[in-house]
Amino acid sequence: MLRDVAEPTDAPTDPTDEAAGASGASGATGAFAADELTAVDRGELDPVARIDELRATIGYHSRRYHELDAPEIPDAEYDALLRELQHLEAEHPDLITPDSPTQVVGGAISTTFAEVVHSVPMMSLDNAMDEAELRSWGERTARALAKLGVDADAAATVGYVCELKIDGLAVSLRYEHGAFVLGATRGDGRKGEDVTANLRTIEAIPTRLPKGATTPAVIEVRGEVYMPIAVFEALNRSQAEAGGHLYVNPRNTAAGSLRQKDAAMTASRKLAFWSYQLGEIAMPDGTPPTFTTHHETLDLLGSLGFPVNPEIQRLGTLDEVYAFCRHWQEHRHDLDYEIDGVVVKLDDLALREQLGVTAKAPRWAIAFKFPPEERTTKLLDIQVLIGRTGRATPQAQLEPVFVGGSTVARATLHNQDQVKLKDVRPGDTVIVRKAGDVIPEVVGPVLSERPEGLAEWVFPTHCPVCGTALVRPEGGADHRCPNTSCPARVAGSIEHFAGRSALDIEGFGESSVRLFQSMGMLGGIADIYSLDFDRLAGVEGFGDTSIANMRAAIEASKQRPLANLLVGLNIRHLANAGSEALAGHFGHLDQIAAASLDDLLSVEGVGQIIAESVRAWFDDPDNLAVIEKLRAAGVNFVGPEASGKPQTITGKAVVVTGMLEAYNRDEAEAIIKAHGGKSPGSVSKKTFAVVVGDGAGASKLTKATELGVPVLDEAAFVHLLATGELPAASA
Ligand code: IVH
């Protein structure tokens, strides 16, 4: 993967954690507005790299949202990433790939349920973020209709159906001869999951349709399963009473409830349903359906017993449509369910047909998204947290407030400039915003409510944990604690080292790390391997079993792949992708440590920021001492597969064509990888060598010759694996 910029990891989230968030020139999660210049626009970042990075970031968040039901960023931020990608792809159409998130509907499939292929794909919707975007969709549609011969006046008042955009999860329900036979989630739009048994438990979903001459032979109904707010709140009340964890918001809870293996669990969650769209339909005896408009299809759904939202309205002009959007933006909390926008659909089905669809969404509909929600609360205090890299992040401590479906008590204020810019002071009433999901933001103070004489907040000059003077590098926005032994930094780096994307050691969460630190047993990551377990005996929470488990977890961590170790070393800007790239290319920690800046820069996916940071890390004698301790403890330094083979062709691409004597195709590929190399299927100018066996393809040979790539026979290949050298004649 071509990514220079740090990417999200699944390590424990730390608001001060640079590698896990974003860094580099543009910031992986930085919001994007169409009229804003991006780092790519400014020529600071290669579009290929940024596109790749955006796809990875979007993929990560999409998986958290759709599959894990545990989003980490607000919808608005996700949308901004997607828009940045759309913008870049529009400028570089040659870089569009069929699997780009702009071309597929979000939400992949979990493996727990049987797969269902949708007879009509379940598409997503394009978004309009404000009035201008809504109107420009209206104009685009009118122009497209005019091209299709619909006259301008008619096109301008074409007839819209405006529906509330229910914040739940889309499902498709299939009925044959009146019986509910199959219910599926949207999944990736083409294929979803069979959740029939669970859907059957939802009261609002009919299991039989009324019998009659006009009951469709087949009907597929689309709609939204959701959790009413009252149900969500009651669920969280009982969770709190039982001391259980609280659910984040109704949408994710509904999704989790629907994907329970045990349908009785779904039943207990009291989900509800609104139908809003017809999929496949076949009338009895093959008679064609009589309806010509969307609103007639909704009437049909209502008459068949499906709940149709009572707020749906037919409107003639975009002015009316926008007024409807404004109205519901203001009144969204008058409802007993969450909505995050308004869906505007053309009413005329024939016109819809003519307008057609893009790869991802119909042209005949648009989702008007509400702006992020805002609430006010008291700012109790601003605390400065020290992260594993020493970054000092001010964090707002808030009087808990319910916003966007969950209670918020803390929000990051990012850095000194942000606090100054927002001018928020402890004691202020502040506006808190959440884009319907997870990450809360303090927008600013309500000045009219500021108590007289309230003092401005001053960024501390010294680390609140170790007392060292904080530094703010010139040109940077962040303060940091420069003391590498600062207990907060050390604790953060140990937790990170033990995190899932690093060495994955169970039992090294915040509280045990702090405990071991306070006992003087843990001064850095390497001390994990020389913990004095005898001293833990008798400490509360550390029985024989948990100590044995911890020993086993520490032992197992010694065998993690090199890339995980690199992640765990806490090198600034270096996260999963960069670590994979380095591990794949060099194959051994010592080779990375010895690599020059140029060597590092030659690795695909490693740019200036990472390369400099890696070089600087290995130049620090303290870090080298840590490496030696890890080596002495027996931690694996070899990658990518710890093959035990000499890493003679690290990072080199060797293409095999034809049949070799000693290896079949898979074995040849495996042996190349075991020696640190890559084995792509085609020859390019980056190919290091082409190995030919019996019946080799002529095209690969020709290409190799054209590009001057060395061609080897099997004996030369064996020699290459053993020594890393090409025979003199072929080099
Ligand atoms: S129509 C082809 N109508 O929004 C049109 N979708 O961003 C398909 N949604 O996947 C969707 N309320 O989960 C439609 N009244 C409504 C909706 C609605 C919520 C959701 C649905 C869809 C997503 C698209």
Tab-separated table of C-alpha atoms and ligand atoms in Angstrom, residues 66 105 121-127 162-171 186 222-225 251 274-277 294 309 312 338-345 352 357 360-362 364-367 369, ligand 1:
chain	number	residue	atom	x	y	z
A	66	HIS	CA	-21.079	-1.158	9.445
A	105	VAL	CA	-21.961	1.028	-0.827
A	121	PRO	CA	-29.167	-3.900	-5.400
A	122	MET	CA	-29.694	-1.878	-2.231
A	123	MET	CA	-28.118	1.390	-3.179
A	124	SER	CA	-26.891	4.196	-1.033
A	125	LEU	CA	-27.832	7.858	-1.440
A	126	ASP	CA	-25.763	10.873	-2.374
A	127	ASN	CA	-25.745	13.570	0.264
A	162	CYS	CA	-39.924	14.036	1.013
A	163	GLU	CA	-39.277	11.443	3.692
A	164	LEU	CA	-37.518	11.541	7.014
A	165	LYS	CA	-34.118	9.915	6.898
A	166	ILE	CA	-34.445	7.377	9.675
A	167	ASP	CA	-31.195	6.700	11.513
A	168	GLY	CA	-31.397	2.960	11.707
A	169	LEU	CA	-30.334	0.206	9.391
A	170	ALA	CA	-31.704	-0.640	6.007
A	171	VAL	CA	-33.276	-4.036	5.454
A	186	ARG	CA	-28.046	-4.176	3.182
A	222	ARG	CA	-37.180	-1.923	1.811
A	223	GLY	CA	-37.147	0.115	4.941
A	224	GLU	CA	-35.364	1.006	8.107
A	225	VAL	CA	-35.210	-0.990	11.313
A	251	ARG	CA	-28.616	3.188	15.686
A	274	TRP	CA	-40.609	2.090	8.707
A	275	SER	CA	-41.019	0.975	5.109
A	276	TYR	CA	-40.023	3.479	2.421
A	277	GLN	CA	-39.119	1.788	-0.820
A	294	HIS	CA	-43.533	6.555	-5.652
A	309	ASN	CA	-44.029	7.144	8.164
A	312	ILE	CA	-43.933	11.841	4.451
A	338	GLU	CA	-33.668	9.503	15.535
A	339	ILE	CA	-33.423	11.021	12.101
A	340	ASP	CA	-30.306	12.410	10.509
A	341	GLY	CA	-31.772	14.125	7.491
A	342	VAL	CA	-34.480	14.138	4.862
A	343	VAL	CA	-34.581	11.900	1.816
A	344	VAL	CA	-35.909	13.653	-1.278
A	345	LYS	CA	-37.119	11.357	-4.059
A	352	ARG	CA	-36.643	7.854	-12.254
A	357	VAL	CA	-28.266	5.433	-11.223
A	360	LYS	CA	-23.441	3.847	-5.961
A	361	ALA	CA	-26.617	5.867	-5.756
A	362	PRO	CA	-29.706	6.729	-7.763
A	364	TRP	CA	-33.376	10.511	-8.670
A	365	ALA	CA	-32.911	10.881	-4.929
A	366	ILE	CA	-30.749	12.827	-2.523
A	367	ALA	CA	-30.252	12.747	1.222
A	369	LYS	CA	-28.143	15.699	5.858
B	1	IVH	S1	-34.246	5.300	0.199
B	1	IVH	C1	-32.165	3.866	-3.483
B	1	IVH	N1	-35.513	6.406	2.190
B	1	IVH	O1	-30.387	6.016	4.195
B	1	IVH	C2	-32.702	4.545	-2.293
B	1	IVH	N2	-33.351	5.532	2.604
B	1	IVH	O2	-27.899	6.815	2.791
B	1	IVH	C3	-32.536	3.748	-1.104
B	1	IVH	N3	-32.617	5.759	4.916
B	1	IVH	O3	-29.395	2.884	3.026
B	1	IVH	C4	-32.770	4.385	0.158
B	1	IVH	N4	-34.422	6.719	5.680
B	1	IVH	O4	-30.539	3.031	5.312
B	1	IVH	C5	-34.390	5.800	1.799
B	1	IVH	N5	-36.770	7.365	3.854
B	1	IVH	C6	-35.663	6.764	3.474
B	1	IVH	C7	-34.606	6.513	4.355
B	1	IVH	C8	-33.466	5.888	3.878
B	1	IVH	C9	-33.230	6.259	5.991
B	1	IVH	C10	-31.262	5.203	4.921
B	1	IVH	C11	-31.136	3.843	4.322
B	1	IVH	C12	-30.195	3.990	3.195
B	1	IVH	C13	-29.431	5.200	3.594
B	1	IVH	C14	-28.816	5.880	2.407
